[in-house]
Amino acid sequence: MNAFEDNISHPADVLAWYLAAGVDEAVGEEPLNRYDLIKEAQAKRDAQAQAMLKEAQTQHDEQTTKAAAKPAGGPIPVRPADVGIGDEALKSAVELASEAKNLDELREALEGFDGCSLKKTAMNLVFGDGNPEAKVVLIGEAPGADEDRQGLPFVGASGQLLDKMLGSIGLDRSSVFISNTVFWRPPGNRTPNSGEIAVCLPFVERMIELIDPAILITVGGPATHSLLAQKGSVSRLRGRWFSFETPKMSHPIDATAIYHPAYLLRTPAQKRQAWGDLLGIKAKLAEHT
Ligand code: URA
């Protein structure tokens, strides 16, 4: 026996000795290059990220292609037949909307309209809020839980930020009218799909025709894509002016896109750009007074 063996009284002492010497991992019979393992894991994560990006890009392209399919004579950018909305529902939406002679009649028409499946799961119709003679109309994405409960658009956290944004350029709900691309809350606050947006679009367009504002502001992606018939992200489209017109309107109106306040709550770094856009809106409004 040597001096080391003399001191070992139990196998656990051997392990303790290894541990003290920095040997804390069992090794196999074959040598293993752990740098290769790290590289393999990284490559796997890269491949997964690429696949997710590709899927998101395909979904985005499908949506924006539909949004860009603007037929001659009107700004209907989504084709309901492509997204499973029956002809009957769309025909009925167009008829009901065009018959409305004022916002009260339009609201009544929507109350009696069963062509949008979102109605089945929502508590309330969220028609709109503000001044029916406003110079500025804002169209957001879709009502959320607070809006569904109260039957009013933009009353939750993002609504409070929207009010502040409007306030910064001297506007409030007595000087604007606010609504959404769809009039009922999508379950779980998901983004409304193209079919839901398409079947509500005749009502949104009629709302804009009846109010006849000087400026239309689309708030976030879905409203921007469906009403302005533009592809791409709001970050690319904001700060620019487009024209919005329906066959029933006597003249086009100035339209622009802004970041959705929910996005700004998540990404406060973009607030600087958003406030710049608001100043652009203020200047445009001054041209109309
Ligand atoms: N987000 C919207 O786009 N609309 C609302 O009414 C509320 C939150």
Short mmCIF file of C-alpha atoms and ligand atoms in Angstrom, two decimals:
data_model
loop_
_atom_site.label_atom_id
_atom_site.label_comp_id
_atom_site.label_asym_id
_atom_site.label_seq_id
_atom_site.Cartn_x
_atom_site.Cartn_y
_atom_site.Cartn_z
CA MET A 1 0.00 0.00 0.00
CA ASN A 2 1.17 3.52 -0.78
CA ALA A 3 0.53 6.68 1.24
CA PHE A 4 -2.59 7.51 -0.77
CA GLU A 5 -4.15 4.04 -0.35
CA ASP A 6 -3.36 4.22 3.35
CA ASN A 7 -5.64 7.24 3.69
CA ILE A 8 -8.67 5.77 1.84
CA SER A 9 -11.15 4.20 4.20
CA HIS A 10 -14.29 4.35 1.97
CA PRO A 11 -15.08 4.58 -1.83
CA ALA A 12 -16.82 7.91 -1.12
CA ASP A 13 -13.43 9.24 -0.05
CA VAL A 14 -12.12 8.43 -3.54
CA LEU A 15 -14.92 10.48 -5.12
CA ALA A 16 -14.29 13.32 -2.69
CA TRP A 17 -10.64 13.22 -3.62
CA TYR A 18 -11.45 13.37 -7.38
CA LEU A 19 -13.86 16.22 -6.76
CA ALA A 20 -11.27 18.16 -4.82
CA ALA A 21 -8.92 17.64 -7.76
CA GLY A 22 -11.50 19.15 -10.14
CA VAL A 23 -12.75 15.91 -11.70
CA ASP A 24 -16.49 16.42 -11.50
CA GLU A 25 -17.74 14.53 -14.54
CA ALA A 26 -17.69 10.85 -15.53
CA VAL A 27 -16.07 10.23 -18.90
CA GLY A 28 -16.87 7.57 -21.44
CA GLU A 29 -14.57 5.14 -23.10
CA GLU A 30 -14.44 7.16 -26.33
CA PRO A 31 -13.01 10.70 -26.35
CA LEU A 32 -15.68 13.37 -26.85
CA ASN A 33 -15.05 16.78 -28.34
CA ARG A 34 -17.38 19.03 -26.36
CA TYR A 35 -16.72 21.99 -28.67
CA ASP A 36 -18.40 19.97 -31.46
CA LEU A 37 -21.46 19.41 -29.23
CA ILE A 38 -21.79 23.15 -28.65
CA LYS A 39 -21.51 23.81 -32.39
CA GLU A 40 -24.19 21.17 -33.14
CA ALA A 41 -26.62 22.68 -30.62
CA GLN A 42 -26.05 26.13 -32.07
CA ALA A 43 -26.67 24.87 -35.62
CA LYS A 44 -29.91 23.24 -34.45
CA ARG A 45 -31.13 26.47 -32.85
CA ASP A 46 -30.19 28.41 -36.00
CA ALA A 47 -32.15 25.96 -38.16
CA GLN A 48 -35.20 26.23 -35.88
CA ALA A 49 -35.03 30.03 -35.96
CA GLN A 50 -34.77 29.98 -39.75
CA ALA A 51 -37.82 27.70 -40.00
CA MET A 52 -39.86 29.95 -37.72
CA LEU A 53 -38.82 33.03 -39.66
CA LYS A 54 -39.74 31.35 -42.94
CA GLU A 55 -43.18 30.38 -41.59
CA ALA A 56 -43.84 33.91 -40.29
CA GLN A 57 -42.71 35.37 -43.60
CA THR A 58 -45.03 33.04 -45.56
CA GLN A 59 -48.00 33.98 -43.35
CA HIS A 60 -47.16 37.66 -43.65
CA ASP A 61 -46.79 37.42 -47.45
CA GLU A 62 -50.14 35.63 -47.75
CA GLN A 63 -51.89 38.34 -45.73
CA THR A 64 -50.26 41.25 -47.50
CA THR A 65 -50.86 39.75 -50.94
CA LYS A 66 -54.55 39.63 -50.14
CA ALA A 67 -54.41 43.15 -48.74
CA ALA A 68 -52.77 44.40 -51.90
CA ALA A 69 -55.33 42.81 -54.22
CA LYS A 70 -57.19 46.08 -54.66
CA PRO A 71 -59.96 45.80 -57.24
CA ALA A 72 -60.63 48.70 -59.60
CA GLY A 73 -63.26 51.14 -58.36
CA GLY A 74 -62.93 50.61 -54.64
CA PRO A 75 -60.44 49.99 -51.88
CA ILE A 76 -61.59 46.50 -50.94
CA PRO A 77 -58.17 44.90 -50.54
CA VAL A 78 -59.07 41.45 -49.26
CA ARG A 79 -61.00 38.92 -51.27
CA PRO A 80 -63.54 37.32 -48.95
CA ALA A 81 -63.94 34.26 -51.15
CA ASP A 82 -60.28 33.48 -50.53
CA VAL A 83 -60.77 33.39 -46.80
CA GLY A 84 -63.99 31.46 -46.45
CA ILE A 85 -66.52 34.27 -46.11
CA GLY A 86 -69.70 33.31 -47.94
CA ASP A 87 -70.95 35.55 -50.73
CA GLU A 88 -74.20 35.94 -48.83
CA ALA A 89 -72.54 37.47 -45.76
CA LEU A 90 -70.55 39.91 -47.85
CA LYS A 91 -73.54 40.83 -50.04
CA SER A 92 -75.60 41.44 -46.95
CA ALA A 93 -72.81 43.57 -45.40
CA VAL A 94 -72.53 45.71 -48.53
CA GLU A 95 -76.32 46.17 -48.76
CA LEU A 96 -76.89 46.92 -45.08
CA ALA A 97 -73.96 49.32 -44.91
CA SER A 98 -74.86 51.23 -48.04
CA GLU A 99 -78.46 51.71 -46.89
CA ALA A 100 -77.39 53.48 -43.69
CA LYS A 101 -77.90 57.22 -43.96
CA ASN A 102 -76.22 58.16 -40.70
CA LEU A 103 -74.13 56.58 -37.95
CA ASP A 104 -77.17 55.61 -35.87
CA GLU A 105 -78.56 53.66 -38.81
CA LEU A 106 -75.17 52.10 -39.41
CA ARG A 107 -74.98 50.97 -35.79
CA GLU A 108 -78.50 49.48 -36.06
CA ALA A 109 -77.49 47.70 -39.26
CA LEU A 110 -74.48 46.17 -37.48
CA GLU A 111 -76.62 45.15 -34.53
CA GLY A 112 -78.80 43.13 -36.90
CA PHE A 113 -75.91 41.71 -38.92
CA ASP A 114 -74.95 38.09 -38.25
CA GLY A 115 -72.39 37.60 -41.02
CA CYS A 116 -69.29 38.00 -38.83
CA SER A 117 -68.56 34.99 -36.62
CA LEU A 118 -66.83 37.18 -34.01
CA LYS A 119 -70.27 38.33 -32.91
CA LYS A 120 -71.00 34.87 -31.49
CA THR A 121 -68.24 35.03 -28.89
CA ALA A 122 -68.26 38.74 -28.04
CA MET A 123 -70.28 40.33 -25.24
CA ASN A 124 -70.95 43.62 -27.00
CA LEU A 125 -70.81 45.37 -30.32
CA VAL A 126 -68.00 47.94 -30.29
CA PHE A 127 -69.24 50.38 -32.88
CA GLY A 128 -67.19 53.52 -32.34
CA ASP A 129 -66.70 56.56 -30.17
CA GLY A 130 -66.31 60.27 -30.71
CA ASN A 131 -67.72 63.06 -32.79
CA PRO A 132 -69.76 61.93 -35.85
CA GLU A 133 -68.71 65.17 -37.57
CA ALA A 134 -65.02 64.83 -36.73
CA LYS A 135 -62.29 65.97 -39.10
CA VAL A 136 -60.19 62.99 -38.04
CA VAL A 137 -61.17 59.32 -38.09
CA LEU A 138 -58.93 56.68 -36.51
CA ILE A 139 -59.37 52.99 -37.28
CA GLY A 140 -57.64 50.52 -34.95
CA GLU A 141 -57.33 46.75 -35.06
CA ALA A 142 -60.00 45.10 -32.93
CA PRO A 143 -61.70 45.52 -29.56
CA GLY A 144 -60.01 43.86 -26.60
CA ALA A 145 -61.48 42.65 -23.31
CA ASP A 146 -62.08 46.13 -21.81
CA GLU A 147 -63.64 47.37 -25.02
CA ASP A 148 -65.85 44.28 -25.24
CA ARG A 149 -67.08 44.85 -21.67
CA GLN A 150 -67.82 48.54 -22.17
CA GLY A 151 -68.88 48.45 -25.82
CA LEU A 152 -66.45 51.30 -26.60
CA PRO A 153 -63.20 51.31 -28.59
CA PHE A 154 -59.79 52.01 -27.05
CA VAL A 155 -60.76 52.21 -23.39
CA GLY A 156 -58.06 49.87 -22.03
CA ALA A 157 -54.33 50.48 -21.54
CA SER A 158 -53.63 51.15 -25.21
CA GLY A 159 -56.67 53.44 -25.35
CA GLN A 160 -55.23 55.51 -22.53
CA LEU A 161 -52.00 55.90 -24.46
CA LEU A 162 -53.94 56.75 -27.62
CA ASP A 163 -55.78 59.49 -25.71
CA LYS A 164 -52.41 60.91 -24.58
CA MET A 165 -51.07 60.78 -28.13
CA LEU A 166 -54.12 62.63 -29.42
CA GLY A 167 -53.94 65.09 -26.52
CA SER A 168 -50.35 65.96 -27.46
CA ILE A 169 -51.64 67.51 -30.69
CA GLY A 170 -54.74 69.07 -29.17
CA LEU A 171 -57.23 66.34 -30.12
CA ASP A 172 -59.62 64.33 -27.99
CA ARG A 173 -62.73 62.23 -28.41
CA SER A 174 -64.84 65.32 -29.02
CA SER A 175 -62.75 66.13 -32.10
CA VAL A 176 -62.09 62.66 -33.54
CA PHE A 177 -64.06 59.49 -34.25
CA ILE A 178 -62.49 56.14 -33.35
CA SER A 179 -63.41 52.65 -34.49
CA ASN A 180 -61.79 49.37 -35.56
CA THR A 181 -61.41 47.04 -38.55
CA VAL A 182 -63.83 44.65 -36.82
CA PHE A 183 -66.71 45.46 -34.49
CA TRP A 184 -66.47 42.52 -32.10
CA ARG A 185 -63.64 41.24 -29.94
CA PRO A 186 -61.74 38.30 -31.47
CA PRO A 187 -61.54 35.43 -28.93
CA GLY A 188 -58.39 35.59 -26.83
CA ASN A 189 -57.52 38.96 -28.37
CA ARG A 190 -56.08 37.31 -31.45
CA THR A 191 -55.56 39.38 -34.59
CA PRO A 192 -58.74 39.40 -36.68
CA ASN A 193 -58.35 37.24 -39.78
CA SER A 194 -58.75 38.46 -43.36
CA GLY A 195 -62.29 37.08 -43.63
CA GLU A 196 -63.46 38.87 -40.50
CA ILE A 197 -61.86 42.10 -41.67
CA ALA A 198 -63.32 41.71 -45.17
CA VAL A 199 -66.89 41.21 -44.00
CA CYS A 200 -66.70 44.24 -41.67
CA LEU A 201 -65.00 46.41 -44.28
CA PRO A 202 -68.21 47.63 -45.99
CA PHE A 203 -69.36 48.98 -42.60
CA VAL A 204 -65.99 50.61 -41.88
CA GLU A 205 -65.99 52.23 -45.31
CA ARG A 206 -69.56 53.43 -44.88
CA MET A 207 -68.61 54.87 -41.50
CA ILE A 208 -65.83 56.89 -43.14
CA GLU A 209 -68.15 57.99 -45.97
CA LEU A 210 -70.79 59.19 -43.50
CA ILE A 211 -68.35 61.08 -41.28
CA ASP A 212 -66.48 62.47 -44.31
CA PRO A 213 -63.36 63.47 -42.36
CA ALA A 214 -60.38 65.43 -43.67
CA ILE A 215 -57.93 62.84 -42.39
CA LEU A 216 -58.00 59.07 -41.91
CA ILE A 217 -55.49 57.54 -39.51
CA THR A 218 -54.93 53.79 -39.56
CA VAL A 219 -53.67 52.56 -36.22
CA GLY A 220 -51.45 49.48 -36.58
CA GLY A 221 -50.98 46.85 -39.28
CA PRO A 222 -54.42 45.34 -39.96
CA ALA A 223 -56.15 48.71 -40.46
CA THR A 224 -53.25 49.97 -42.57
CA HIS A 225 -53.22 46.90 -44.80
CA SER A 226 -56.98 46.70 -45.28
CA LEU A 227 -57.81 50.39 -45.70
CA LEU A 228 -54.72 51.75 -47.39
CA ALA A 229 -54.14 48.60 -49.47
CA GLN A 230 -50.44 48.77 -48.68
CA LYS A 231 -48.03 45.93 -48.12
CA GLY A 232 -45.37 45.87 -45.47
CA SER A 233 -44.85 46.85 -41.91
CA VAL A 234 -46.14 49.99 -40.25
CA SER A 235 -42.53 50.96 -39.59
CA ARG A 236 -42.09 51.28 -43.37
CA LEU A 237 -45.45 52.94 -44.03
CA ARG A 238 -45.73 55.41 -41.13
CA GLY A 239 -44.86 59.04 -41.76
CA ARG A 240 -46.18 58.87 -45.34
CA TRP A 241 -49.44 60.14 -46.78
CA PHE A 242 -51.79 58.08 -48.91
CA SER A 243 -55.22 58.82 -50.30
CA PHE A 244 -58.33 56.95 -49.33
CA GLU A 245 -61.46 56.95 -51.46
CA THR A 246 -64.51 54.80 -52.00
CA PRO A 247 -66.73 54.92 -55.09
CA LYS A 248 -69.35 56.81 -53.07
CA MET A 249 -66.98 59.52 -51.89
CA SER A 250 -66.87 62.76 -53.84
CA HIS A 251 -63.15 63.24 -53.19
CA PRO A 252 -60.18 61.34 -51.79
CA ILE A 253 -59.07 62.02 -48.26
CA ASP A 254 -55.57 62.16 -46.79
CA ALA A 255 -54.66 59.01 -44.94
CA THR A 256 -51.67 57.98 -42.89
CA ALA A 257 -50.58 55.09 -40.67
CA ILE A 258 -49.34 55.28 -37.10
CA TYR A 259 -47.91 52.71 -34.73
CA HIS A 260 -50.50 50.94 -32.61
CA PRO A 261 -50.32 52.18 -29.00
CA ALA A 262 -50.16 48.54 -27.79
CA TYR A 263 -46.93 48.21 -29.82
CA LEU A 264 -45.63 51.46 -28.32
CA LEU A 265 -46.36 50.14 -24.83
CA ARG A 266 -44.21 47.12 -25.63
CA THR A 267 -41.58 49.09 -27.54
CA PRO A 268 -41.29 52.53 -25.92
CA ALA A 269 -38.16 53.30 -27.97
CA GLN A 270 -40.47 53.90 -30.95
CA LYS A 271 -42.42 56.63 -29.16
CA ARG A 272 -40.08 59.28 -30.51
CA GLN A 273 -41.03 58.35 -34.10
CA ALA A 274 -44.70 58.13 -33.13
CA TRP A 275 -44.66 61.63 -31.71
CA GLY A 276 -42.99 62.85 -34.92
CA ASP A 277 -45.85 61.27 -36.88
CA LEU A 278 -48.37 63.06 -34.67
CA LEU A 279 -46.71 66.39 -35.47
CA GLY A 280 -47.08 65.51 -39.17
CA ILE A 281 -50.78 64.88 -38.59
CA LYS A 282 -51.14 68.20 -36.76
CA ALA A 283 -49.50 70.00 -39.69
CA LYS A 284 -51.72 68.20 -42.21
CA LEU A 285 -54.79 69.10 -40.18
CA ALA A 286 -53.74 72.75 -40.21
CA GLU A 287 -53.81 72.59 -44.03
CA HIS A 288 -57.48 71.65 -43.80
CA THR A 289 -58.59 74.53 -41.55
N1 URA B 1 -56.81 47.91 -29.67
C1 URA B 1 -57.47 48.21 -30.79
O1 URA B 1 -56.92 48.10 -31.89
N2 URA B 1 -58.71 48.65 -30.70
C2 URA B 1 -59.32 48.82 -29.55
O2 URA B 1 -60.47 49.24 -29.55
C3 URA B 1 -58.61 48.50 -28.37
C4 URA B 1 -57.36 48.05 -28.45
#
